[in-house]
Short mmCIF file of C-alpha atoms in Angstrom, two decimals:
data_model
loop_
_atom_site.label_atom_id
_atom_site.label_comp_id
_atom_site.label_asym_id
_atom_site.label_seq_id
_atom_site.Cartn_x
_atom_site.Cartn_y
_atom_site.Cartn_z
CA MET A 471 -8.97 179.14 13.17
CA PRO A 472 -8.26 175.05 13.02
CA LEU A 473 -10.81 172.49 11.79
CA THR A 474 -9.61 170.86 15.17
CA GLU A 475 -10.53 173.38 17.55
CA ALA A 476 -13.14 174.24 16.11
CA LEU A 477 -15.59 170.80 16.84
CA ALA A 478 -13.93 170.87 20.64
CA GLN A 479 -16.04 174.12 21.99
CA ALA A 480 -18.09 175.01 24.41
CA ARG A 481 -20.33 178.62 22.84
CA ALA A 482 -23.02 180.10 24.74
CA LEU A 483 -25.47 182.68 23.31
CA PHE A 484 -27.04 185.49 25.20
CA THR A 485 -28.57 188.12 24.17
CA GLY A 486 -27.29 191.84 23.85
CA PRO A 487 -28.95 195.82 26.19
CA ASP A 488 -29.70 195.88 22.90
CA GLY A 489 -31.22 192.98 20.95
CA SER A 490 -28.17 191.07 20.02
CA VAL A 491 -27.69 187.92 19.73
CA ARG A 492 -24.15 187.62 20.85
CA SER A 493 -22.05 185.01 21.68
CA VAL A 494 -19.30 183.64 23.79
CA TRP A 495 -16.65 180.76 23.54
CA ALA A 496 -14.18 177.99 24.86
CA ALA A 497 -12.43 175.27 23.74
CA ASP A 498 -11.88 171.86 25.68
CA ASP A 499 -10.81 173.49 28.98
CA GLY A 500 -9.56 175.85 28.03
CA PRO A 501 -10.22 179.67 28.57
CA TRP A 502 -13.24 181.73 26.89
CA HIS A 503 -13.53 184.25 24.42
CA GLY A 504 -15.50 187.22 23.68
CA PRO A 505 -18.58 188.73 23.39
CA ALA A 506 -18.65 188.46 19.31
CA ALA A 507 -21.88 189.95 18.25
CA LEU A 508 -23.72 187.56 15.93
CA ALA A 509 -27.16 189.14 15.23
CA ALA A 510 -27.42 192.84 14.91
CA ALA A 511 -28.69 195.53 16.69
CA GLY A 512 -32.64 195.14 16.84
CA SER A 513 -32.15 192.48 16.14
CA CYS A 514 -34.52 190.87 18.74
CA ARG A 515 -35.85 191.90 21.94
CA PRO A 516 -33.15 191.97 24.60
CA GLY A 517 -33.52 189.17 27.61
CA THR A 518 -34.09 187.10 24.73
CA PRO A 519 -33.55 183.49 25.21
CA VAL A 520 -31.77 181.39 22.55
CA GLY A 521 -32.04 177.85 21.70
CA LEU A 522 -29.41 175.66 20.86
CA ALA A 523 -28.99 172.80 19.50
CA GLN A 524 -25.69 169.67 18.78
CA ARG A 525 -26.84 168.07 15.61
CA PRO A 526 -23.95 165.50 15.34
CA SER A 527 -24.02 163.68 11.72
CA ALA A 528 -23.04 167.69 10.73
CA ASP A 529 -20.68 168.27 13.85
CA ARG A 530 -22.00 171.60 14.40
CA LEU A 531 -24.83 173.72 16.50
CA ASP A 532 -27.59 174.95 15.19
CA ALA A 533 -29.48 178.11 17.07
CA ALA A 534 -33.18 179.45 16.53
CA TYR A 535 -34.52 182.86 18.61
CA ALA A 536 -38.07 184.31 18.03
CA GLY A 537 -37.29 188.20 16.08
CA ALA A 538 -38.19 191.45 17.16
CA ASP A 539 -40.61 190.85 15.47
CA GLY A 540 -42.38 187.59 15.81
CA SER A 541 -40.66 185.32 13.48
CA VAL A 542 -38.31 182.48 14.22
CA GLN A 543 -34.47 183.07 13.56
CA VAL A 544 -32.60 180.43 12.91
CA MET A 545 -27.90 179.58 12.45
CA ARG A 546 -25.59 177.90 11.66
CA SER A 547 -22.00 176.93 13.50
CA ALA A 548 -19.45 177.36 10.09
CA TRP A 549 -17.13 175.17 9.85
CA ASP A 550 -14.49 177.45 10.68
CA GLY A 551 -15.88 177.93 14.25
CA GLY A 552 -18.00 181.38 13.26
CA TRP A 553 -22.19 181.53 12.55
CA HIS A 554 -23.59 181.22 9.40
CA ALA A 555 -26.55 184.80 9.78
CA PRO A 556 -28.95 184.01 10.55
CA ALA A 557 -32.66 182.86 8.38
CA ALA A 558 -36.21 183.98 9.00
CA VAL A 559 -38.13 180.01 9.09
CA ALA A 560 -40.89 181.60 10.45
CA PRO A 561 -42.84 185.22 9.60
CA PRO A 562 -43.30 188.12 11.52
CA GLY A 563 -45.57 187.56 14.00
CA THR A 564 -45.05 183.70 14.05
CA CYS A 565 -45.19 184.06 18.00
CA ALA A 566 -44.07 187.09 21.30
CA PRO A 567 -41.63 188.61 20.48
CA GLY A 568 -39.13 187.61 23.10
CA GLY A 569 -40.54 184.29 23.62
CA ALA A 570 -38.51 180.97 23.66
CA VAL A 571 -37.17 178.45 20.49
CA THR A 572 -36.42 175.33 22.12
CA LEU A 573 -34.71 172.62 19.18
CA ALA A 574 -34.01 168.84 19.99
CA HIS A 575 -33.47 166.31 17.41
CA GLN A 576 -35.31 163.07 16.28
CA ARG A 577 -32.06 161.05 16.09
CA THR A 578 -32.64 158.33 14.00
CA LEU A 579 -34.72 159.96 11.34
CA ASP A 580 -31.66 163.28 11.97
CA GLN A 581 -33.98 165.77 11.89
CA LEU A 582 -34.51 168.85 14.06
CA ASP A 583 -37.15 169.93 15.67
CA VAL A 584 -37.70 173.46 16.57
CA LEU A 585 -40.84 173.76 19.28
CA CYS A 586 -42.45 178.20 20.20
CA THR A 587 -45.23 178.97 21.49
CA GLY A 588 -47.34 181.11 18.78
CA ALA A 589 -48.30 184.91 19.61
CA ASP A 590 -51.87 183.47 20.15
CA GLY A 591 -50.90 181.03 22.74
CA SER A 592 -50.58 178.14 20.33
CA VAL A 593 -48.00 175.61 20.88
CA LEU A 594 -45.52 175.23 17.27
CA VAL A 595 -43.26 173.06 15.16
CA LEU A 596 -41.06 173.85 12.65
CA TRP A 597 -38.57 170.76 11.24
CA SER A 598 -35.39 170.60 8.35
CA GLY A 599 -34.89 167.05 8.36
CA GLY A 600 -30.91 166.05 7.26
CA GLY A 601 -30.03 169.42 6.70
CA GLY A 602 -32.54 170.17 4.46
CA PRO A 603 -35.23 173.46 4.06
CA TRP A 604 -37.27 174.46 6.52
CA GLN A 605 -40.99 173.32 7.13
CA GLY A 606 -43.77 174.34 9.49
CA PRO A 607 -45.41 176.07 11.32
CA ALA A 608 -47.27 173.71 11.86
CA VAL A 609 -50.15 173.28 15.37
CA LEU A 610 -49.73 171.13 17.97
CA ALA A 611 -51.57 172.14 20.07
CA PRO A 612 -54.97 175.25 19.49
CA PRO A 613 -54.65 179.17 20.77
CA GLY A 614 -54.92 179.09 24.81
CA THR A 615 -53.17 176.59 25.04
CA CYS A 616 -49.94 178.13 26.97
CA ALA A 617 -49.34 182.18 27.73
CA PRO A 618 -47.60 182.97 24.36
CA GLY A 619 -44.13 183.21 24.75
CA THR A 620 -43.70 179.89 27.43
CA PRO A 621 -40.57 178.37 26.97
CA VAL A 622 -41.64 174.32 26.08
CA GLY A 623 -39.28 171.98 27.86
CA LEU A 624 -37.72 169.03 24.81
CA SER A 625 -35.88 165.81 25.58
CA ARG A 626 -34.96 162.33 24.29
CA ARG A 627 -36.62 159.57 26.60
CA PRO A 628 -33.04 157.06 27.22
CA SER A 629 -34.33 153.51 26.08
CA ALA A 630 -37.56 155.67 23.11
CA GLU A 631 -37.12 156.54 19.92
CA ARG A 632 -39.45 159.36 21.45
CA LEU A 633 -39.26 162.90 21.64
CA GLU A 634 -40.75 164.50 24.92
CA ALA A 635 -41.96 167.57 25.23
CA VAL A 636 -43.87 169.71 28.54
CA TYR A 637 -44.68 173.20 29.14
CA ALA A 638 -45.98 174.87 31.64
CA GLY A 639 -50.22 175.72 30.51
CA ALA A 640 -52.21 178.74 30.68
CA ASP A 641 -54.00 177.42 33.60
CA GLY A 642 -51.46 177.09 35.65
CA SER A 643 -50.84 172.65 34.46
CA VAL A 644 -48.35 171.62 33.22
CA GLN A 645 -48.83 169.04 29.70
CA ALA A 646 -46.89 167.37 27.24
CA LEU A 647 -46.27 166.79 23.44
CA TRP A 648 -45.21 163.36 22.70
CA ALA A 649 -43.59 162.17 19.24
CA ASP A 650 -42.43 158.64 18.06
CA VAL A 651 -40.55 157.74 15.42
CA ASP A 652 -41.61 157.67 12.06
CA HIS A 653 -45.04 158.95 13.59
CA PRO A 654 -47.21 162.05 14.10
CA TRP A 655 -47.27 164.41 18.03
CA GLN A 656 -49.20 163.20 19.63
CA GLY A 657 -51.50 164.91 23.07
CA PRO A 658 -51.58 167.27 24.41
CA ALA A 659 -51.65 165.23 27.69
CA VAL A 660 -52.72 167.26 30.82
CA LEU A 661 -49.13 166.06 34.19
CA ALA A 662 -50.07 168.15 36.57
CA PRO A 663 -52.88 170.35 37.39
CA PRO A 664 -54.36 173.65 36.90
CA GLY A 665 -52.17 176.13 39.59
CA THR A 666 -49.59 173.06 39.39
CA CYS A 667 -47.21 176.60 38.31
CA ALA A 668 -47.48 180.09 37.22
CA PRO A 669 -48.93 180.30 33.34
CA GLY A 670 -45.22 181.14 31.11
CA THR A 671 -42.72 178.61 33.04
CA ALA A 672 -40.35 177.11 32.08
CA VAL A 673 -39.95 173.60 32.94
CA ALA A 674 -36.87 172.17 31.75
CA LEU A 675 -35.78 168.31 30.66
CA ALA A 676 -32.84 166.57 30.96
CA PRO A 677 -32.78 162.20 30.60
CA ARG A 678 -30.67 159.77 32.89
CA ALA A 679 -29.49 156.38 30.61
CA PRO A 680 -28.30 154.19 32.83
CA VAL A 681 -32.12 153.95 34.81
CA ASP A 682 -33.16 154.72 31.90
CA ARG A 683 -35.80 157.98 33.16
CA LEU A 684 -36.40 161.41 31.69
CA ASP A 685 -36.61 164.06 33.95
CA ALA A 686 -38.27 167.38 34.42
CA LEU A 687 -37.86 170.23 36.77
CA LEU A 688 -39.93 173.88 37.27
CA THR A 689 -40.31 176.38 39.85
CA ALA A 690 -43.93 176.13 40.74
CA ALA A 691 -46.11 178.36 42.00
CA ASP A 692 -45.35 179.15 44.96
CA GLY A 693 -41.18 179.69 44.88
CA SER A 694 -40.46 175.62 45.33
CA VAL A 695 -38.58 173.89 42.85
CA ARG A 696 -40.60 170.75 42.46
CA ALA A 697 -39.15 167.21 40.00
CA MET A 698 -41.05 165.15 38.29
CA ARG A 699 -39.58 161.58 36.19
CA ALA A 700 -41.10 159.29 33.82
CA ASP A 701 -39.34 156.32 34.46
CA GLY A 702 -38.81 153.89 30.66
CA ALA A 703 -41.67 154.28 28.13
CA GLY A 704 -43.88 154.93 31.64
CA PRO A 705 -46.08 157.70 33.86
CA TRP A 706 -45.21 160.68 34.60
CA THR A 707 -44.62 161.65 38.73
CA PRO A 708 -46.54 163.77 40.68
CA PRO A 709 -44.65 167.03 40.64
CA ALA A 710 -42.19 166.36 44.36
CA ALA A 711 -40.71 169.84 45.70
CA VAL A 712 -37.42 168.96 46.12
CA THR A 713 -37.14 172.85 47.52
CA PRO A 714 -38.05 175.04 50.03
CA PRO A 715 -41.35 177.12 49.38
CA GLY A 716 -39.71 180.78 48.14
CA ALA A 717 -36.66 179.50 47.58
CA CYS A 718 -36.51 181.17 43.76
CA ALA A 719 -38.84 183.64 42.30
CA PRO A 720 -42.22 181.85 40.49
CA GLY A 721 -41.22 180.92 36.80
CA SER A 722 -38.19 181.03 37.76
CA PRO A 723 -35.96 178.78 34.32
CA VAL A 724 -33.60 175.33 35.43
CA ALA A 725 -30.90 174.57 33.61
CA LEU A 726 -30.53 170.28 33.65
CA ALA A 727 -27.66 168.68 32.57
CA TYR A 728 -26.66 164.56 32.51
CA GLY A 729 -22.53 163.51 31.80
CA ARG A 730 -21.57 160.17 32.05
CA PRO A 731 -19.16 159.97 33.85
CA ALA A 732 -19.60 160.83 37.15
CA HIS A 733 -23.77 159.58 36.39
CA ARG A 734 -24.63 162.13 38.03
CA LEU A 735 -27.40 164.93 37.34
CA ASP A 736 -26.78 168.56 38.06
CA ALA A 737 -29.97 171.62 38.13
CA VAL A 738 -28.58 175.59 37.81
CA VAL A 739 -31.54 178.33 39.19
CA ALA A 740 -30.80 181.61 40.23
CA GLY A 741 -32.69 181.79 43.92
CA ALA A 742 -35.28 184.32 45.00
CA ASP A 743 -32.49 186.67 46.83
CA GLY A 744 -30.26 186.88 43.29
CA ALA A 745 -28.11 183.97 45.02
CA VAL A 746 -27.24 181.14 42.29
CA LEU A 747 -28.39 177.45 43.54
CA THR A 748 -27.31 173.95 42.19
CA LEU A 749 -28.98 170.74 43.17
CA SER A 750 -27.33 167.04 41.68
CA ALA A 751 -29.22 163.62 41.73
CA THR A 752 -26.39 160.37 40.59
CA GLY A 753 -27.04 157.06 38.61
CA GLY A 754 -30.77 156.84 40.31
CA GLU A 755 -30.82 158.34 43.51
CA ASN A 756 -33.32 161.12 44.15
CA TRP A 757 -32.16 165.26 44.52
CA HIS A 758 -29.52 166.56 47.06
CA GLY A 759 -29.98 170.64 47.95
CA PRO A 760 -30.43 172.89 47.33
CA VAL A 761 -26.97 174.19 47.79
CA ALA A 762 -26.14 178.48 47.12
CA ALA A 763 -23.34 177.77 45.00
CA ALA A 764 -22.40 181.88 44.43
CA PRO A 765 -24.25 184.75 46.84
CA PRO A 766 -27.13 186.89 47.29
CA GLY A 767 -27.02 189.62 44.63
CA THR A 768 -24.47 187.27 42.40
CA CYS A 769 -27.51 187.31 39.45
CA ALA A 770 -31.31 188.84 39.17
CA PRO A 771 -33.69 186.62 40.29
CA GLY A 772 -35.11 184.75 37.77
CA ALA A 773 -33.03 184.65 35.71
CA ALA A 774 -31.89 181.82 33.19
CA PRO A 775 -29.04 179.76 33.13
CA GLY A 776 -27.00 177.36 30.46
CA LEU A 777 -25.27 174.40 31.60
CA ALA A 778 -23.55 172.11 29.98
CA HIS A 779 -20.39 170.04 29.24
CA ARG A 780 -17.23 170.35 27.45
CA ALA A 781 -16.46 167.40 26.90
CA ALA A 782 -17.61 164.04 28.65
CA ALA A 783 -13.99 163.31 30.30
CA TYR A 784 -15.20 167.12 32.12
CA PRO A 785 -18.01 168.38 34.88
CA PRO A 786 -20.37 170.69 33.00
CA ASP A 787 -19.73 174.33 33.04
CA ALA A 788 -22.34 177.09 34.48
CA VAL A 789 -22.26 180.51 32.36
CA PHE A 790 -24.86 182.83 33.35
CA ALA A 791 -26.00 186.71 33.46
CA GLY A 792 -25.14 188.40 35.83
CA ALA A 793 -27.14 191.18 37.92
CA ASP A 794 -24.18 193.82 36.93
CA GLY A 795 -24.77 192.64 32.92
CA SER A 796 -21.71 190.43 32.60
CA VAL A 797 -21.57 186.54 31.25
CA ARG A 798 -20.74 184.26 34.56
CA VAL A 799 -19.47 180.75 34.20
CA MET A 800 -18.24 178.50 37.07
CA ARG A 801 -17.60 174.83 37.22
CA ALA A 802 -18.55 171.54 39.43
CA LEU A 803 -16.06 169.61 41.15
CA ARG A 804 -15.91 166.95 41.17
CA GLY A 805 -15.57 165.86 44.34
CA GLY A 806 -18.56 167.92 44.89
CA GLY A 807 -19.09 171.90 44.98
CA TRP A 808 -18.32 174.73 42.53
CA GLN A 809 -16.09 176.45 41.78
CA GLU A 810 -16.73 180.49 42.45
CA PRO A 811 -18.15 182.56 39.69
CA ALA A 812 -15.83 183.49 36.92
CA VAL A 813 -16.53 186.81 35.21
CA ILE A 814 -16.33 185.75 31.26
CA ALA A 815 -18.37 189.45 29.47
CA PRO A 816 -17.81 192.43 31.33
CA PRO A 817 -20.53 194.67 32.39
CA GLY A 818 -23.26 195.38 30.17
CA SER A 819 -22.83 192.77 27.71
CA ALA A 820 -25.92 191.14 28.23
CA ALA A 821 -29.50 191.75 29.07
CA ARG A 822 -29.95 191.83 32.99
CA GLY A 823 -32.12 188.40 33.05
CA SER A 824 -30.83 187.72 29.62
CA GLY A 825 -31.36 184.05 30.05
CA VAL A 826 -27.66 182.33 27.98
CA ALA A 827 -28.16 179.07 25.92
CA VAL A 828 -24.66 176.88 26.02
CA ALA A 829 -23.61 173.53 24.09
CA HIS A 830 -20.51 171.67 23.34
CA ARG A 831 -19.61 171.57 19.23
CA GLY A 832 -17.94 168.16 19.24
CA PRO A 833 -17.34 164.61 20.51
CA GLY A 834 -18.90 164.95 24.39
CA PRO A 835 -21.30 163.28 26.73
CA GLY A 836 -24.82 162.65 25.24
CA ALA A 837 -27.38 161.15 25.81
#
C-alpha cells in the first residue's frame, strides 16, 4: 500500500466474538475494506472497547485496550498501513477485563496519555512522551472512585493547553480531573451530584474550537441524553436533557465528533429500541434532535458507536456493530440527515454490542 494512501485512511477498530481485535479501513471517500485481525483470538473479552487516537507528530494511530488478563495493551499503526503487534504496558490485574481504555495527546508535550479505571475502581494514567517508553500506571483518583471498567472521557479544551478527563463515579456522580501543560493532574472535582447517571456510564467529550467550548454528553439514569459544557477555562454547567427520558438504555455510550468546515458537532447513540439516534449542534447553538437515523433493531441497545471525519472536507462517518454482529457505517449528509447504514463487515464479525473506535490517519479536521 503506498505511503500516501496509508496516511489518508479512516480506521475503525472493534473486538470480535472470539476476543480478537479487528479493523476495517477506508481511504478518503473510498470503500471500506476488511475486517482484518490485529490481535489474536482470546486477546480480550468479546465486546471490549478499544481506545484509538492519532499521534500527529508521527502521522500514526495508537490503540489501547484491556487484555483478557486485565493488562493494558497498546499497539500502533505501521508506515505501510498495517499494525504492530500489541504489547503490554501495564501488568495483568491492572484493570477489569472488558473495561475501557482512553487515549489522548497533550499537544505541546507530544505526550500520549492513556487513562483507565483500575480493577479496584481507581483512576489510572500511563504516558509516553515523544514516542519513548511507557511510564506508569500512576493513581489519579483513589480506589472506589468508579465502578471497575468505567470509561473515562478525555479531550483538550480548545484555547487552553489543558487535558480534561470526565467520568462517572461509583455513586453515579460526574467527576473531572485535569492536567495543564507542565503540571501534574489535579482533582477529582464533582461536576454533577450522585445519582445523575448509572455507575459505569461513559462520558463523551469533544471541543468546539470557534466558540472555545468543551462539550460533554452522557446518558443519565433515566435514559435521557444530557449535555454539559465548559466555556473557555470556566466551570462546567449542570447536565441538561437533550432527549426525553427513556430514549436510551441507561449508561449507553454517546459518540461525538466536531467538523470544522460546517462548524458542526454531531452525536450518535443507540436508542433503547436499537435505533440509531443522532443529534447535532452548529456553531455555538444548542443541540437539535434526536433524530432516528436508522430504525429500531439496527443495533443492540447500549452499543457504543464510533464517529469521526475521514478528512476536513468530509462529513463524519458513524461506525457501529449491528444487532447481528455485522459492522455498519453511515455518513452524515452536508445538508442534514444521514445516509442509510451500509454493511462493511458481515454478520458475526463483531461481538454483539461491541464498541467501535474510529479515527482518521492523516490530515483531518482536528481541534
